[in-house]
Coordinates of C-alpha atoms (C1' of nucleotides) in Angstrom, one line a residue:
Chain A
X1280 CA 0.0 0.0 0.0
X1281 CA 1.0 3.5 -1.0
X1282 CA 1.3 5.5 2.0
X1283 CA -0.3 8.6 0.9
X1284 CA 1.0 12.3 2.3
X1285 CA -2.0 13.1 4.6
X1286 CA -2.7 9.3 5.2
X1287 CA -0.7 10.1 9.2
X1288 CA -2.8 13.0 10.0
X1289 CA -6.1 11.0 10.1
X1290 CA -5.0 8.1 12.4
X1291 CA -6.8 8.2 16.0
X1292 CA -3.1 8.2 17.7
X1293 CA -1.9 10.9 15.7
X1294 CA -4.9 13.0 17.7
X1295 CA -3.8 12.4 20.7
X1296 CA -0.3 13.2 20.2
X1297 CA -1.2 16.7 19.1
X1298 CA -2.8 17.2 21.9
X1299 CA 0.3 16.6 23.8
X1300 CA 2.3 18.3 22.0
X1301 CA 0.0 21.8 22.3
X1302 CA 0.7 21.2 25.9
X1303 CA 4.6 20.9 26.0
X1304 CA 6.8 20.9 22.4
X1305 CA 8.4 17.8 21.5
X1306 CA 8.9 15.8 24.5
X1307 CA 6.3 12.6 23.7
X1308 CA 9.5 10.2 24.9
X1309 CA 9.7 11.9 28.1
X1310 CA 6.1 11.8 29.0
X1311 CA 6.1 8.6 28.2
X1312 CA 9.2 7.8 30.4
X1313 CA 8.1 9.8 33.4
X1314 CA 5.0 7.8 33.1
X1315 CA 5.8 4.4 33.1
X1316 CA 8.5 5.4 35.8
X1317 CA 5.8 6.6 38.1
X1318 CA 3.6 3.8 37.5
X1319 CA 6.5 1.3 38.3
X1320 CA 7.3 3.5 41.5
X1321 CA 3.8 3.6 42.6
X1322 CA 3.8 0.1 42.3
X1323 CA 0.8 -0.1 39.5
X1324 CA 3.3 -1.9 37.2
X1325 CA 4.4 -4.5 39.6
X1326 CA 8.1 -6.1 39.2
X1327 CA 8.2 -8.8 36.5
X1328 CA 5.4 -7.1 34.3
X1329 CA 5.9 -7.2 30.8
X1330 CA 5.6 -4.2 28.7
X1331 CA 5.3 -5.2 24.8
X1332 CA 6.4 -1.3 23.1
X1333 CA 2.8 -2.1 20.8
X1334 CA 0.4 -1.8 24.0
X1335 CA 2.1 0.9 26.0
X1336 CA 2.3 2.6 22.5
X1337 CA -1.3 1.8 22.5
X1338 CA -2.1 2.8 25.7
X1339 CA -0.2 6.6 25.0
X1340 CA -1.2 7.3 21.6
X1341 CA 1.8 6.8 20.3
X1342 CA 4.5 5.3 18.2
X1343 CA 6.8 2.4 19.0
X1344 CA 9.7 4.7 18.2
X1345 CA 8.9 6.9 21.4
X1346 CA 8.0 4.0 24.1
X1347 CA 11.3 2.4 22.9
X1348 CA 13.4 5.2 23.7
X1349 CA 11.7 5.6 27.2
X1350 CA 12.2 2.4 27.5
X1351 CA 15.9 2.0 26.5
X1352 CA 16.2 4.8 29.3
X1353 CA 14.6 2.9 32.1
X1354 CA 16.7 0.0 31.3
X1355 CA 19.5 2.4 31.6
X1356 CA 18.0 3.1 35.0
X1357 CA 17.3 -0.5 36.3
X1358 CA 14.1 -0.3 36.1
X1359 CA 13.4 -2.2 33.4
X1360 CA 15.2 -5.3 32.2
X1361 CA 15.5 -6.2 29.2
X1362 CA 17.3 -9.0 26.6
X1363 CA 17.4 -9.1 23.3
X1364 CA 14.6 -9.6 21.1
X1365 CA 12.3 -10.0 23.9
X1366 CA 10.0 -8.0 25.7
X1367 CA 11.2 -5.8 28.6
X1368 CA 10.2 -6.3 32.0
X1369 CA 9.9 -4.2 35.1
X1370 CA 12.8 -5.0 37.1
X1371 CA 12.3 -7.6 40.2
X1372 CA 15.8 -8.1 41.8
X1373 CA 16.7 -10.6 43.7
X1374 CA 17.1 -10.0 47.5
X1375 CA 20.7 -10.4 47.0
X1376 CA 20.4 -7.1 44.3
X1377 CA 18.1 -5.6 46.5
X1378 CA 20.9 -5.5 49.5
X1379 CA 23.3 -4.2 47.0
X1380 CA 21.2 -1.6 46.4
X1381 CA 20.7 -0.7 49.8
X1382 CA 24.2 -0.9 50.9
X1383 CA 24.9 2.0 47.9
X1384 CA 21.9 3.9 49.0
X1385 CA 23.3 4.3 52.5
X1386 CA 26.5 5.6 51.2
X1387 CA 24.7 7.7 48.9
X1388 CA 22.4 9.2 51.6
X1389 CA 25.8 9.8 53.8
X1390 CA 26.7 12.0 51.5
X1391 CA 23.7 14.1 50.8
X1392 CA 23.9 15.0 54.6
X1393 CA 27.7 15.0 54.4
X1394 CA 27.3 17.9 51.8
X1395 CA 23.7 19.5 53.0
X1396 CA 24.5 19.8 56.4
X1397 CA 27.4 22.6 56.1
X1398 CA 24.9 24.7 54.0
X1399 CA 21.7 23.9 55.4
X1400 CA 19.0 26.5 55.9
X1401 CA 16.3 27.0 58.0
X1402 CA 13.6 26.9 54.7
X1403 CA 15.3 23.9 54.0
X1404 CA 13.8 22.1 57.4
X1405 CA 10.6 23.9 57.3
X1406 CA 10.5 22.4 53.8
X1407 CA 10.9 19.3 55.3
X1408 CA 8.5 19.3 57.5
X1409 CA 5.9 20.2 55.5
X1410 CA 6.3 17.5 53.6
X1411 CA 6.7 15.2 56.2
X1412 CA 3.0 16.3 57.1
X1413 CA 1.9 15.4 53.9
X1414 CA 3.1 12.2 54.5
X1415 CA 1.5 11.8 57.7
X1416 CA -1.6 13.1 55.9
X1417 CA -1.7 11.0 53.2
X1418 CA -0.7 7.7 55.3
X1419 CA -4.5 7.5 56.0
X1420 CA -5.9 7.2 52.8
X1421 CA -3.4 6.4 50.2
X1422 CA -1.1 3.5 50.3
X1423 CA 0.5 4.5 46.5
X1424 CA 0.5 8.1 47.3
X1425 CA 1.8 7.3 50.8
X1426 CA 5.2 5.0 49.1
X1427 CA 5.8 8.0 46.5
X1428 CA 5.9 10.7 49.3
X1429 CA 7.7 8.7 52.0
X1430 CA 10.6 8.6 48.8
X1431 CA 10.4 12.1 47.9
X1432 CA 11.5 13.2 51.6
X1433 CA 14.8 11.7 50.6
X1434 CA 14.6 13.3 47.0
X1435 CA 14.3 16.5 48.6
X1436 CA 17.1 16.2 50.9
X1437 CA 19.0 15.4 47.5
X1438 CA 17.8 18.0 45.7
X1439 CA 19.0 20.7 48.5
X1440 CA 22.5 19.8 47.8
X1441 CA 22.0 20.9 44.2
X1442 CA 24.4 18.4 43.5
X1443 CA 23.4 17.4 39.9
X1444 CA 25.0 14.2 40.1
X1445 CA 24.0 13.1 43.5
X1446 CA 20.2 13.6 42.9
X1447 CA 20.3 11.4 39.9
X1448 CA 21.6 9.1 41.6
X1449 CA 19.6 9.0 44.8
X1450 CA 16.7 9.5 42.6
X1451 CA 17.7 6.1 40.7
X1452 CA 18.1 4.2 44.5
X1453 CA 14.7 5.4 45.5
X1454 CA 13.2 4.6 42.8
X1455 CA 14.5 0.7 43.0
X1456 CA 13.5 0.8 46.6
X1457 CA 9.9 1.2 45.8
X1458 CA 10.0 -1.8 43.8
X1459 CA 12.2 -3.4 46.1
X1460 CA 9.2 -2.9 48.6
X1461 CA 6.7 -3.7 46.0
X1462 CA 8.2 -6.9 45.9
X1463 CA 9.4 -8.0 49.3
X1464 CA 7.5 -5.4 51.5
X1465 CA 4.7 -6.1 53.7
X1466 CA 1.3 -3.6 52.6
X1467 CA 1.9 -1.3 55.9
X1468 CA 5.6 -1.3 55.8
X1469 CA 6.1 2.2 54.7
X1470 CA 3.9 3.6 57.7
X1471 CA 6.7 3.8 60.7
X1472 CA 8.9 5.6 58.6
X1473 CA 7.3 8.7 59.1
X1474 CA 8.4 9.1 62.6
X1475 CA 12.0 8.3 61.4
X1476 CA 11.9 11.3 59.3
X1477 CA 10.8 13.4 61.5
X1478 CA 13.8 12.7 64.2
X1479 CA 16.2 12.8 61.6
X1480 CA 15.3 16.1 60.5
X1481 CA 15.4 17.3 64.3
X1482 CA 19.2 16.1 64.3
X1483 CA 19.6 18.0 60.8
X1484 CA 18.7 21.2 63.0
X1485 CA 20.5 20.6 65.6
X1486 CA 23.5 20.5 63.0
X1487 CA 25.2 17.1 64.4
X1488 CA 26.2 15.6 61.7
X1489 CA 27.0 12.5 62.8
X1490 CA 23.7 11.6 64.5
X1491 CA 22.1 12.4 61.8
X1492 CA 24.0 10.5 59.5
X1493 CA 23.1 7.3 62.4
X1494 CA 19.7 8.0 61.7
X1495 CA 20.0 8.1 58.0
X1496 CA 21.8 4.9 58.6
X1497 CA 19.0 3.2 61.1
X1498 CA 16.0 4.4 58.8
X1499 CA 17.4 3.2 55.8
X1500 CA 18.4 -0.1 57.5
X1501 CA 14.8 -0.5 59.1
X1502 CA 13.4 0.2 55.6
X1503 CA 15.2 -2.3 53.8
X1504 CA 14.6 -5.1 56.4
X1505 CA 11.3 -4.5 57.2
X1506 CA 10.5 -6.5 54.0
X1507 CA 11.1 -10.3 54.0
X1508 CA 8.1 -11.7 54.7
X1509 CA 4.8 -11.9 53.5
X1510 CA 5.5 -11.8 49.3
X1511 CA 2.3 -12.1 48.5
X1512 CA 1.7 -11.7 45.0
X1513 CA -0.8 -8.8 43.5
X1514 CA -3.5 -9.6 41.2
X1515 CA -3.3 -9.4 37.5
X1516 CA -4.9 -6.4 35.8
X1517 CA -4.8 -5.6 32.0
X1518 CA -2.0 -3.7 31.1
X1519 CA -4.4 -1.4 29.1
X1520 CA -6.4 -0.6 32.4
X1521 CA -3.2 0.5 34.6
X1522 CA -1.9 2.7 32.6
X1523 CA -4.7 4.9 31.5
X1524 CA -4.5 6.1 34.6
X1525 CA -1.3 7.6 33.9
X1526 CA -2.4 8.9 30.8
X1527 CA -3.4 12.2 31.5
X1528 CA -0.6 13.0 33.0
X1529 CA -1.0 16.8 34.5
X1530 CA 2.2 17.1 35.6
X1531 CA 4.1 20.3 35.9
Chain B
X97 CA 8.3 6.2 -4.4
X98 CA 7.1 2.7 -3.8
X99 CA 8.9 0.7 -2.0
X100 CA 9.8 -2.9 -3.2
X101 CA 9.7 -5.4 -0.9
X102 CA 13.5 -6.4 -2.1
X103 CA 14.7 -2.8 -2.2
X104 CA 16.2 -2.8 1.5
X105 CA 18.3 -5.5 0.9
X106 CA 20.3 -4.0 -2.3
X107 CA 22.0 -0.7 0.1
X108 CA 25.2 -0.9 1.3
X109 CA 24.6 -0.1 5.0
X110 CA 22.8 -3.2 4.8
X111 CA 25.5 -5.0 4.1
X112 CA 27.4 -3.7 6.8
X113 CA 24.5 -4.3 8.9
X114 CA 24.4 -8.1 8.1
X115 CA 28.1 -8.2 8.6
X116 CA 28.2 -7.1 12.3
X117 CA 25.1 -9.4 12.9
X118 CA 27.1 -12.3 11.7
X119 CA 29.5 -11.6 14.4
X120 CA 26.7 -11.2 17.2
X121 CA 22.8 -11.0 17.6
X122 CA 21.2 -7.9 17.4
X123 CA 23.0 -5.8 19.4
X124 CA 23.9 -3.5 16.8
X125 CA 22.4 -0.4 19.0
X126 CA 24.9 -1.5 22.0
X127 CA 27.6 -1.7 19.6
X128 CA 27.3 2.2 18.5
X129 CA 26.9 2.6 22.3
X130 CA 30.4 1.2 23.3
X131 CA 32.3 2.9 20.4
X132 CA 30.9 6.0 21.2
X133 CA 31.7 5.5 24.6
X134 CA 34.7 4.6 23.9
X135 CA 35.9 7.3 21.9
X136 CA 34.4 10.3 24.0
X137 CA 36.7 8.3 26.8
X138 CA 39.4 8.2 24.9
X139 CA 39.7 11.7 24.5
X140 CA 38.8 11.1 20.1
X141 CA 35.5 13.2 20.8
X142 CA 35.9 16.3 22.4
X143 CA 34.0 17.8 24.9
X144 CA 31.5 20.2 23.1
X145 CA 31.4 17.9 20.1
X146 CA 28.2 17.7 18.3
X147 CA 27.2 14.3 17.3
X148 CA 24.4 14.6 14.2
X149 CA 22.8 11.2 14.1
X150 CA 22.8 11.2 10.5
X151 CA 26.3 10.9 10.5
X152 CA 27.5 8.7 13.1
X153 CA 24.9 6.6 11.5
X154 CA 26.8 6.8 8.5
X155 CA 30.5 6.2 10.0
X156 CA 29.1 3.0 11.2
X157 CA 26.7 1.6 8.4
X158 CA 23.8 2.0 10.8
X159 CA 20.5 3.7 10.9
X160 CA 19.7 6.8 12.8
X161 CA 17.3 4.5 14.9
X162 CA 20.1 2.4 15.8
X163 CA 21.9 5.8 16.7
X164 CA 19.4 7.6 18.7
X165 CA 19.0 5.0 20.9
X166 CA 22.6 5.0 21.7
X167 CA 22.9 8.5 22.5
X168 CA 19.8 8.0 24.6
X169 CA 22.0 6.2 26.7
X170 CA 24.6 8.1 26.8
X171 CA 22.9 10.9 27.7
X172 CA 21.1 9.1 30.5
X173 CA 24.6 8.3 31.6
X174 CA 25.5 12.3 31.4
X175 CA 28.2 11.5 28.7
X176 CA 26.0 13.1 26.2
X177 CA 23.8 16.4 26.5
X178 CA 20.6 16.9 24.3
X179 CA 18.2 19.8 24.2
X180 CA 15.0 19.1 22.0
X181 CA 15.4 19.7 18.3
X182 CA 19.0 20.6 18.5
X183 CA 21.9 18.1 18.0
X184 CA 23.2 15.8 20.7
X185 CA 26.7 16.8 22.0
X186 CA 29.3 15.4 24.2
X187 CA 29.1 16.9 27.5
X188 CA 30.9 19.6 28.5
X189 CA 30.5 20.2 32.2
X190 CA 31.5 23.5 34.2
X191 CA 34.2 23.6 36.7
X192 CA 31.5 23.9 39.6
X193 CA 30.0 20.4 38.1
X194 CA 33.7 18.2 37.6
X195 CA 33.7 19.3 41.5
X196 CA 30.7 18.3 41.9
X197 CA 31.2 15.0 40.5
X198 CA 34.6 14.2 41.9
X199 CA 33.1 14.5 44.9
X200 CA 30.3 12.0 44.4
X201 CA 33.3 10.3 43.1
X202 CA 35.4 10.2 46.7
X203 CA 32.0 8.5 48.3
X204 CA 31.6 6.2 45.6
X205 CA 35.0 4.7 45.9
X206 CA 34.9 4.8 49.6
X207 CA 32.1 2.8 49.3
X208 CA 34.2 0.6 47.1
X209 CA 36.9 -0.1 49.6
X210 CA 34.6 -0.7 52.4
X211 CA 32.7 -3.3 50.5
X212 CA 35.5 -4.6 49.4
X213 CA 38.4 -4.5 52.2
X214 CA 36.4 -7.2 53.7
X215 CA 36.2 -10.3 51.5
X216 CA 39.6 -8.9 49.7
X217 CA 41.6 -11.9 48.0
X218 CA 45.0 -12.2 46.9
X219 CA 44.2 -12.8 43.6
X220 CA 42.5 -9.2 43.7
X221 CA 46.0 -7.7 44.7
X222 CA 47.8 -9.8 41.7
X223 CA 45.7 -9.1 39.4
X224 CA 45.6 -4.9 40.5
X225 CA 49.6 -5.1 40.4
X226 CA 49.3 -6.5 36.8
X227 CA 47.3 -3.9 35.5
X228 CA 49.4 -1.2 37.1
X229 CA 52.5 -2.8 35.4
X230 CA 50.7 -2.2 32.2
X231 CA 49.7 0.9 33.1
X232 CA 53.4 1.9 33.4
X233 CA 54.1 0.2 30.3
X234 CA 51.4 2.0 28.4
X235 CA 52.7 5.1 29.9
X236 CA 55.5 5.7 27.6
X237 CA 54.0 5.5 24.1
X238 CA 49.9 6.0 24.2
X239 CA 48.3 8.9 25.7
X240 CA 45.1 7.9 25.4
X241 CA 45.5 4.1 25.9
X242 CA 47.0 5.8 29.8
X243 CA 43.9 7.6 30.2
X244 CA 41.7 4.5 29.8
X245 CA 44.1 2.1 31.9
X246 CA 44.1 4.8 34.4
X247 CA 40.4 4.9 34.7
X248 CA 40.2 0.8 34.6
X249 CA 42.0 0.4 37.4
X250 CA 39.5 2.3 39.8
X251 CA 36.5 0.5 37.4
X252 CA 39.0 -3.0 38.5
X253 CA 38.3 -2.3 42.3
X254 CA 34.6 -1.5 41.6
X255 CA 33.6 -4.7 39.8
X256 CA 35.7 -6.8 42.6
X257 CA 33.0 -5.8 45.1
X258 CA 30.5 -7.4 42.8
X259 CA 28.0 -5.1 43.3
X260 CA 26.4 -4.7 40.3
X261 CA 24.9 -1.3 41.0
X262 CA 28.2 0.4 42.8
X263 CA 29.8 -1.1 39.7
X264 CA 28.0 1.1 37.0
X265 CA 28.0 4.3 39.1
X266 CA 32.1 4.0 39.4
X267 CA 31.8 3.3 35.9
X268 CA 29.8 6.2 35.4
X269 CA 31.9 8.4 37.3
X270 CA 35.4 7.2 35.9
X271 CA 34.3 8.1 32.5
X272 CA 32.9 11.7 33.4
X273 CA 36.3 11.9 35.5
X274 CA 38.3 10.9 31.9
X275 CA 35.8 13.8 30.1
X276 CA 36.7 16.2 33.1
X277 CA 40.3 15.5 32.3
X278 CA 40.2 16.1 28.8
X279 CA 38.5 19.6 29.5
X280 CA 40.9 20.7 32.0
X281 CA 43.4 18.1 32.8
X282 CA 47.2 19.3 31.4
X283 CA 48.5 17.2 28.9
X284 CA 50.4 14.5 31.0
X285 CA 48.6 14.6 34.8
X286 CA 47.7 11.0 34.3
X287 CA 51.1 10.1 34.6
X288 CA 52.1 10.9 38.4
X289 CA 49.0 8.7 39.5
X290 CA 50.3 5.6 38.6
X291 CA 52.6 5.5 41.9
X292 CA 49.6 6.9 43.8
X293 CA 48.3 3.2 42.4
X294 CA 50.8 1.3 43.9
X295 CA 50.8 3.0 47.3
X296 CA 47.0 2.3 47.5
X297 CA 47.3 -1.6 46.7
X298 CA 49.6 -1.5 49.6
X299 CA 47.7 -0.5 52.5
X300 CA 45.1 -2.2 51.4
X301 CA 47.5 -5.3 51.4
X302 CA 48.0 -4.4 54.9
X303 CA 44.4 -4.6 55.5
X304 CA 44.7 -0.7 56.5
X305 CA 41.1 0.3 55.3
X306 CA 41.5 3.6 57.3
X307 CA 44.8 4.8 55.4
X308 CA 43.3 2.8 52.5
X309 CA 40.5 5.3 52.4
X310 CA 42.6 8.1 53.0
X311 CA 45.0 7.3 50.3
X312 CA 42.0 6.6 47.4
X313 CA 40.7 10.6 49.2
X314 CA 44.0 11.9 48.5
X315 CA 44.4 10.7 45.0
X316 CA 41.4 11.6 43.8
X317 CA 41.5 14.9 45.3
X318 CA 44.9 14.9 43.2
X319 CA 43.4 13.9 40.2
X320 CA 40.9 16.0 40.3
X321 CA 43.2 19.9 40.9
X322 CA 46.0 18.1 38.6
X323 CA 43.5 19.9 36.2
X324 CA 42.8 23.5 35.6
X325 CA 45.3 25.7 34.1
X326 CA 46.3 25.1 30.6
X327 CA 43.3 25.0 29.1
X328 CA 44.4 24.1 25.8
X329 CA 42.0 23.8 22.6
X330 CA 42.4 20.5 20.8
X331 CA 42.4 20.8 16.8
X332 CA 39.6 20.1 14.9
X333 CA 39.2 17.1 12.9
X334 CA 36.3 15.8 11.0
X335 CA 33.9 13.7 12.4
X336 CA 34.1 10.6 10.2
X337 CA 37.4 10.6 10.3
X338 CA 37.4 10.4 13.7
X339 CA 35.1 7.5 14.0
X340 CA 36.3 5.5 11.4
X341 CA 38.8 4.3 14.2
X342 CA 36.0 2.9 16.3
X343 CA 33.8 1.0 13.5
X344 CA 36.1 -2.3 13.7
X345 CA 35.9 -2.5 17.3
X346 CA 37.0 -6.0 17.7
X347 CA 36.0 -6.3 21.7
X348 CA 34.9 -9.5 23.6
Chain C
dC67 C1' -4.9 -38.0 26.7
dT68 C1' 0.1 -36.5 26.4
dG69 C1' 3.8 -34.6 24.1
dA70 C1' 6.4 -33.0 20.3
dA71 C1' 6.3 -30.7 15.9
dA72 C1' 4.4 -27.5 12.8
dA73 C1' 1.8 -23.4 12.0
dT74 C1' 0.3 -18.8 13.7
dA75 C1' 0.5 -14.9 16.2
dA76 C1' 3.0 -11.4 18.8
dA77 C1' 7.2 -8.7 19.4
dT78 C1' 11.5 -6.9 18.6
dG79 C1' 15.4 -4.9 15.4
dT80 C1' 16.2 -1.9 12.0
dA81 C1' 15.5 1.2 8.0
dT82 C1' 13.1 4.8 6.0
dA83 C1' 9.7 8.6 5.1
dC84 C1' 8.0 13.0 6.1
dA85 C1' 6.8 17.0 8.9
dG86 C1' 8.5 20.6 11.7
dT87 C1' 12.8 23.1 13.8
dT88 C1' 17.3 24.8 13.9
dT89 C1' 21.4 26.2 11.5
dT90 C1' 23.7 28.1 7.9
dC91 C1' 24.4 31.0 4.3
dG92 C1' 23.7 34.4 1.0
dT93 C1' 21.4 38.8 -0.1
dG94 C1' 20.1 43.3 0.1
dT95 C1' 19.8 47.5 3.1
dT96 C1' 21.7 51.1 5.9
Chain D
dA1059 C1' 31.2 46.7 6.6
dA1060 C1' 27.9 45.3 9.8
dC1061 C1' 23.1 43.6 10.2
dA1062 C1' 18.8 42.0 9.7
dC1063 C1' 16.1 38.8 6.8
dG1064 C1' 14.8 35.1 4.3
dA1065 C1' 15.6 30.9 1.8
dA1066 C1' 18.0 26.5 1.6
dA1067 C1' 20.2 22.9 4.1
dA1068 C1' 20.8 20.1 8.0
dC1069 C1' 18.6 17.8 11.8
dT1070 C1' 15.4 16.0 15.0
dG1071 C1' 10.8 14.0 16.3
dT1072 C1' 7.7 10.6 15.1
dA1073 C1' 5.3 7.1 12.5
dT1074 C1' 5.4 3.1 9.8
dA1075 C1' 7.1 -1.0 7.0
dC1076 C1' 9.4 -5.3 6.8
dA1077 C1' 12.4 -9.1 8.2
dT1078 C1' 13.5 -12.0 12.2
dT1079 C1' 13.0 -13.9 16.3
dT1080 C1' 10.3 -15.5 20.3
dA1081 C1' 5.7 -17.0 22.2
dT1082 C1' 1.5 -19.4 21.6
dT1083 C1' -1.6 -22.4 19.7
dT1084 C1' -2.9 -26.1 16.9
dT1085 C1' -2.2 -30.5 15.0
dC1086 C1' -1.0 -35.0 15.0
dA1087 C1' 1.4 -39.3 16.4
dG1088 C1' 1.7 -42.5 20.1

DNA sequence: CTGAAAATAAATGTATACAGTTTTCGTGTT
DNA sequence: AACACGAAAACTGTATACATTTATTTTCAG
């Protein structure tokens, strides 16, 4: 068949991607990307899922061409798995991996406060707070919204540092600990944590460094063994269904 | 222009194509990644240099699809910048970020030595003298060929701890640190670290993690103010030309 | 019925087409 | 001679086509 020169303009997926791109130019990979990556932190995609690039293309309104790229960069990530010529998968490390992980993010969080605490400000722990109410807040109602927040606390330490480098790479750790805890944690695990925040961020103002970094140390310890037990596994939902709830997207 | 089911099969970076797949399954993408890689490492890419896809594509008998996704990667792996619409470059980061990442650098390989102090082998120590002895041999006759060596050795230590995850972000960091160097790094700073080598494979011999730690510190703080001054602009050479010296790439 | 082999369907790898953006370059104006 | 302006060239973003490879189902022998 002849592909004709208006033949594109008419397709129903073609639509929808205008519409995205009124909103922001050019960057179809990247919603996709942030999508999926929120779905897997959130724990909609669980660890092992399989994501063939035709349905999540489906699912966005777009091209295999854009969910590959997204995808190539959440393999990058280790989010994703992938081997060759087959479909990718969200990641589901072994416990053994999932130590690993943890041991890094310790160092890693040792040296956010290692660099924070010299330069901290006082908006910096009211920040802080504030969002450690939010947590407390949304503890009671939503367990996704609850796992997203209670990693953004240590995003946001991160991101105070304004160290490019270190934020990526704390950002990547978090990330793989929600799945880790989507895979080994029990349903309430994230709950306690809040409290752990909190007296962590009193250290942080009382500048002692090297309490805090205990705490940093305990918390992150406590959050990586309270899973072990209890893997029960979720129940199957179409792939279709999950993510058109990340569709839309309104993200700033 | 209709296109004939057989007409694919008649161009010439199709043979190329089926050449490379002869030698290994479908990894043609990964391929473009590593030589690229490679080369911005090496010092054959400048920092600032732009990278159309059209013609790295060419220089290796691939497609820009094949391209992209490899400079996807890279830039996830901040060898690489991209802004949307414009031509991918290789990174060129500010003073105030090479700080910024040597310093993620120190924790990384702190975290390096106190995995691996532990379960540290003989064989690790043989095989870290060996490379040093070719790192001194290199020394004399291939710039470039020291600056990768010099960079293996820390990415050596890394993948001894086996963790998977600290073993990318050293990666990650060694290569930025060899892109740092070739900003602001004098001609022949690589050289002096090669003693700084030995000394660390000592204490660590000792079982010294302490002075172990102190010594990796000290060298990297060394490596990273051995650059700054001479700021000296590399001549210009053209693109395929440069390339051309990473399409055989006869690696393992 | 069970299990292996063949046929079908589903996905990935890769190349290419085309629209829309930047870059570049030449031209005319002050 | 510098500068704005506009057309041409160079690129990127995205969709789609086709060959291969992997997954699934069907078919058929035992």
């Amino acid at each position: 068949m002849i592909r004709g020169k208006t033949d594109r303009s008419e397709t129903a997926s073609q639509q929808g991607l205008k519409a995205k791109r009124a909103n922001r130019a050019g960057n179809l990979a990247d919603h996709v990307y942030t999508s999926l990556r929120r779905a897997i932190i959130e724990q909609a995609l669980a660890p092992g899922t399989k994501l063939p690039e035709d349905s999540v293309g489906t699912s966005f309104g777009v091209s295999r061409t854009v969910v590959r790229s997204a995808i190539v960069r959440l393999v990058a990530e280790g989010l994703m798995v992938q081997q060759p010529n087959m479909r990718a998968t969200v990641a589901s490390p072994s416990l053994e991996e999932a130590r690993a992980i943890f041991r890094v993010r310790r160092g890693l969080e040792r040296m956010v406060l290692e660099e924070l605490m010299p330069r901290l400000e006082r908006s910096h722990l009211t920040r802080l707070r504030a969002h450690v109410a939010s947590e407390e807040q949304a503890k009671r109602h939503s367990e996704p919204e609850t796992i997203r927040l209670s990693g953004e606390f240590h995003l946001l330490l991160a991101q105070f540092t304004g160290n490019e480098l270190l934020i990526r790479y704390v950002s990547e750790v978090v990330s793989r600990g929600s799945l880790i805890l989507a895979l080994y944690g029990r349903p309430h695990s994230s709950e306690c944590a809040v409290n752990e925040h909190l007296t962590l961020i009193d250290a942080m103002e009382k500048g002692d460094l090297a309490e805090a970094v205990r705490l940093m140390d305990e918390h992150l310890v406590a959050v990586a063994t309270r899973g072990l037990l209890d893997t029960d596994v979720k129940r199957e939902r179409s792939l279709q269904d999950i993510l058109s709830a990340y569709r839309p997207a309104g993200e700033g």
